[in-house]
Amino acid sequence: MREIIENEKIKLSMSEKFRYYRLSIICLIVTVFCLTNGFTKLPFENFNFTENTVEKIGIFSFIFFLITFIYFYINLKVERIRFLYNKKEFINILEQTLELNPGWKLSEKSDNYLIIETKENAETLGISRNTIISPNMGNRIYIGLENKEFFVKSLFNLSNEHFLVLNNGESKRNEKLIIDLIKSTANTV
């Protein structure tokens, strides 16, 4: 928790980083492979952008790599909110919310840090499931509570099951729900 507050960023393990940045990593591999022509030449050797389609793919893949990497990196940042709240009251309300949502469970709990994991729901999944591109398979909600500050950050589930996860706004809705729960305890301070 202290590292998150000092760095203002969610800290992921190495395996979680590989899963979180997997799209960026794939784009980087495609870039290197295309620009070296299958590792048979140096990048940009005899470069002719107008004639070589593989090098065009490599450059566009590199641009996509940069965009996705920057987006994912910025998405790990947390925003601390200064607000008077009642921590015990919030924990009680949160436990009631977990009971009402059967797909939600408290996976980690300490004095100033909570992690909630959500499961996929039928409304989000729809009728069919694609194994490569999938709707959100659940989220991991990080909640940090310190004195008069808190943060809430929701990330998509870092499972190995699906390559690309589509987020239909579940993360932002989860964050808003938790922030509203915290702010509802203001009158009991």
CSV table of C-alpha atoms in Angstrom, one decimal:
chain,number,residue,atom,x,y,z
A,1,MET,CA,0.0,0.0,0.0
A,2,ARG,CA,2.8,2.4,0.9
A,3,GLU,CA,4.4,1.8,-2.5
A,4,ILE,CA,1.2,2.6,-4.3
A,5,ILE,CA,0.7,5.8,-2.3
A,6,GLU,CA,4.3,6.9,-2.9
A,7,ASN,CA,4.4,6.0,-6.6
A,8,GLU,CA,0.7,6.8,-7.2
A,9,LYS,CA,0.5,3.6,-9.3
A,10,ILE,CA,-0.8,0.1,-8.9
A,11,LYS,CA,2.1,-2.3,-8.5
A,12,LEU,CA,1.8,-5.5,-10.5
A,13,SER,CA,4.0,-8.7,-10.2
A,14,MET,CA,6.1,-9.6,-13.2
A,15,SER,CA,3.7,-12.2,-14.4
A,16,GLU,CA,0.8,-9.7,-14.1
A,17,LYS,CA,2.8,-7.2,-16.0
A,18,PHE,CA,3.3,-9.6,-18.9
A,19,ARG,CA,-0.5,-10.3,-18.9
A,20,TYR,CA,-1.4,-6.7,-18.5
A,21,TYR,CA,0.9,-5.5,-21.3
A,22,ARG,CA,0.4,-8.5,-23.5
A,23,LEU,CA,-1.1,-6.6,-26.5
A,24,SER,CA,1.8,-4.1,-26.4
A,25,ILE,CA,4.3,-7.0,-26.2
A,26,ILE,CA,2.8,-8.7,-29.2
A,27,CYS,CA,2.9,-5.5,-31.2
A,28,LEU,CA,6.6,-5.0,-30.3
A,29,ILE,CA,7.4,-8.6,-31.4
A,30,VAL,CA,5.5,-8.0,-34.7
A,31,THR,CA,7.4,-4.7,-35.2
A,32,VAL,CA,10.8,-6.3,-34.6
A,33,PHE,CA,10.0,-9.3,-36.9
A,34,CYS,CA,8.7,-7.0,-39.7
A,35,LEU,CA,11.5,-4.5,-39.6
A,36,THR,CA,14.2,-7.2,-39.6
A,37,ASN,CA,12.4,-9.2,-42.3
A,38,GLY,CA,12.3,-12.3,-40.1
A,39,PHE,CA,15.6,-11.6,-38.5
A,40,THR,CA,17.4,-11.8,-41.8
A,41,LYS,CA,18.6,-8.2,-42.1
A,42,LEU,CA,19.1,-5.1,-39.9
A,43,PRO,CA,16.2,-2.8,-39.3
A,44,PHE,CA,15.7,-0.2,-42.2
A,45,GLU,CA,18.4,-1.9,-44.3
A,46,ASN,CA,17.6,-1.0,-47.9
A,47,PHE,CA,14.5,0.7,-46.6
A,48,ASN,CA,11.9,1.6,-49.2
A,49,PHE,CA,8.6,2.6,-47.5
A,50,THR,CA,6.7,2.9,-50.8
A,51,GLU,CA,7.4,-0.6,-52.0
A,52,ASN,CA,7.8,-2.8,-48.9
A,53,THR,CA,4.5,-3.8,-47.3
A,54,VAL,CA,6.2,-5.7,-44.5
A,55,GLU,CA,8.1,-2.6,-43.3
A,56,LYS,CA,4.8,-0.6,-43.5
A,57,ILE,CA,3.2,-3.2,-41.2
A,58,GLY,CA,6.2,-2.9,-38.9
A,59,ILE,CA,6.0,0.8,-38.6
A,60,PHE,CA,2.2,0.8,-38.0
A,61,SER,CA,2.7,-2.0,-35.4
A,62,PHE,CA,5.3,0.1,-33.7
A,63,ILE,CA,2.9,3.1,-33.5
A,64,PHE,CA,0.2,0.8,-32.1
A,65,PHE,CA,2.7,-0.6,-29.6
A,66,LEU,CA,3.5,3.0,-28.4
A,67,ILE,CA,-0.2,3.9,-28.1
A,68,THR,CA,-1.2,0.8,-26.2
A,69,PHE,CA,1.8,0.8,-23.9
A,70,ILE,CA,1.3,4.5,-23.0
A,71,TYR,CA,-2.5,3.9,-22.5
A,72,PHE,CA,-1.9,0.8,-20.2
A,73,TYR,CA,0.9,2.6,-18.3
A,74,ILE,CA,-1.3,5.7,-17.6
A,75,ASN,CA,-4.2,3.4,-16.7
A,76,LEU,CA,-2.2,2.0,-13.7
A,77,LYS,CA,-2.0,5.5,-12.1
A,78,VAL,CA,-4.2,6.1,-9.1
A,79,GLU,CA,-5.8,9.3,-8.1
A,80,ARG,CA,-5.9,10.0,-4.3
A,81,ILE,CA,-9.0,11.7,-3.1
A,82,ARG,CA,-9.0,13.8,0.1
A,83,PHE,CA,-12.3,13.3,1.9
A,84,LEU,CA,-13.5,12.7,5.5
A,85,TYR,CA,-15.1,9.3,5.8
A,86,ASN,CA,-15.8,6.7,8.4
A,87,LYS,CA,-13.6,3.7,7.7
A,88,LYS,CA,-15.5,1.2,9.9
A,89,GLU,CA,-18.8,2.3,8.4
A,90,PHE,CA,-17.4,1.9,4.9
A,91,ILE,CA,-16.1,-1.6,5.6
A,92,ASN,CA,-19.6,-2.6,6.9
A,93,ILE,CA,-21.3,-1.1,3.9
A,94,LEU,CA,-18.8,-2.8,1.6
A,95,GLU,CA,-19.4,-6.2,3.2
A,96,GLN,CA,-23.2,-5.8,2.6
A,97,THR,CA,-22.5,-4.9,-1.0
A,98,LEU,CA,-20.3,-8.0,-1.4
A,99,GLU,CA,-23.2,-10.1,0.0
A,100,LEU,CA,-25.6,-8.6,-2.5
A,101,ASN,CA,-23.3,-9.2,-5.5
A,102,PRO,CA,-22.6,-13.0,-5.6
A,103,GLY,CA,-19.9,-12.5,-8.2
A,104,TRP,CA,-17.9,-10.2,-6.0
A,105,LYS,CA,-15.4,-11.5,-3.3
A,106,LEU,CA,-12.9,-9.9,-1.1
A,107,SER,CA,-9.5,-11.4,-2.1
A,108,GLU,CA,-7.2,-9.3,0.2
A,109,LYS,CA,-7.8,-7.2,3.2
A,110,SER,CA,-5.5,-5.3,5.5
A,111,ASP,CA,-5.8,-2.2,7.7
A,112,ASN,CA,-5.6,0.2,4.8
A,113,TYR,CA,-5.8,-1.9,1.7
A,114,LEU,CA,-8.6,-4.0,0.1
A,115,ILE,CA,-8.7,-5.9,-3.2
A,116,ILE,CA,-12.1,-7.1,-4.5
A,117,GLU,CA,-12.4,-9.5,-7.4
A,118,THR,CA,-15.5,-9.5,-9.6
A,119,LYS,CA,-16.6,-12.3,-11.9
A,120,GLU,CA,-18.1,-12.1,-15.4
A,121,ASN,CA,-21.8,-11.6,-15.6
A,122,ALA,CA,-24.3,-12.8,-18.2
A,123,GLU,CA,-25.3,-9.3,-19.2
A,124,THR,CA,-21.8,-8.4,-20.2
A,125,LEU,CA,-21.0,-11.7,-21.9
A,126,GLY,CA,-24.0,-11.8,-24.1
A,127,ILE,CA,-24.9,-15.0,-25.9
A,128,SER,CA,-21.6,-16.0,-27.6
A,129,ARG,CA,-18.1,-16.1,-26.3
A,130,ASN,CA,-15.0,-15.6,-28.5
A,131,THR,CA,-11.8,-17.1,-27.3
A,132,ILE,CA,-9.5,-14.4,-28.7
A,133,ILE,CA,-11.6,-11.2,-28.1
A,134,SER,CA,-13.7,-11.4,-25.0
A,135,PRO,CA,-16.0,-9.1,-23.1
A,136,ASN,CA,-14.8,-8.2,-19.6
A,137,MET,CA,-14.2,-11.4,-17.6
A,138,GLY,CA,-14.4,-9.5,-14.3
A,139,ASN,CA,-12.3,-6.9,-12.6
A,140,ARG,CA,-9.9,-6.5,-9.7
A,141,ILE,CA,-10.8,-3.4,-7.6
A,142,TYR,CA,-8.0,-1.9,-5.5
A,143,ILE,CA,-9.1,0.3,-2.6
A,144,GLY,CA,-6.6,2.2,-0.5
A,145,LEU,CA,-7.7,3.8,2.8
A,146,GLU,CA,-5.5,6.2,4.7
A,147,ASN,CA,-6.5,8.9,7.3
A,148,LYS,CA,-8.3,11.4,5.2
A,149,GLU,CA,-7.4,10.0,1.8
A,150,PHE,CA,-8.4,7.1,-0.3
A,151,PHE,CA,-8.0,5.8,-3.8
A,152,VAL,CA,-10.0,3.3,-5.9
A,153,LYS,CA,-8.7,1.7,-9.1
A,154,SER,CA,-10.4,-1.0,-11.1
A,155,LEU,CA,-8.5,-3.1,-13.7
A,156,PHE,CA,-9.8,-5.9,-15.9
A,157,ASN,CA,-9.1,-9.4,-14.6
A,158,LEU,CA,-5.5,-10.4,-15.5
A,159,SER,CA,-6.4,-13.9,-16.4
A,160,ASN,CA,-4.5,-16.0,-19.0
A,161,GLU,CA,-7.8,-17.2,-20.6
A,162,HIS,CA,-8.3,-14.4,-23.2
A,163,PHE,CA,-5.8,-12.4,-25.3
A,164,LEU,CA,-7.8,-9.2,-25.6
A,165,VAL,CA,-10.5,-8.1,-23.2
A,166,LEU,CA,-13.1,-5.5,-24.1
A,167,ASN,CA,-14.1,-3.2,-21.3
A,168,ASN,CA,-17.6,-1.8,-21.6
A,169,GLY,CA,-17.1,0.7,-18.8
A,170,GLU,CA,-17.2,-1.9,-16.0
A,171,SER,CA,-14.0,-0.5,-14.4
A,172,LYS,CA,-15.3,3.1,-14.2
A,173,ARG,CA,-18.7,1.9,-12.9
A,174,ASN,CA,-17.0,-0.2,-10.2
A,175,GLU,CA,-14.8,2.8,-9.2
A,176,LYS,CA,-17.9,5.1,-9.0
A,177,LEU,CA,-19.8,2.6,-6.9
A,178,ILE,CA,-17.0,2.3,-4.4
A,179,ILE,CA,-16.4,6.0,-4.3
A,180,ASP,CA,-20.1,6.6,-3.7
A,181,LEU,CA,-20.0,4.0,-0.9
A,182,ILE,CA,-17.1,5.8,0.8
A,183,LYS,CA,-18.7,9.2,0.4
A,184,SER,CA,-22.0,7.9,1.9
A,185,THR,CA,-20.1,7.4,5.2
A,186,ALA,CA,-19.3,11.2,5.5
A,187,ASN,CA,-22.3,11.9,7.7
A,188,THR,CA,-21.2,9.3,10.3
A,189,VAL,CA,-17.7,10.9,10.9
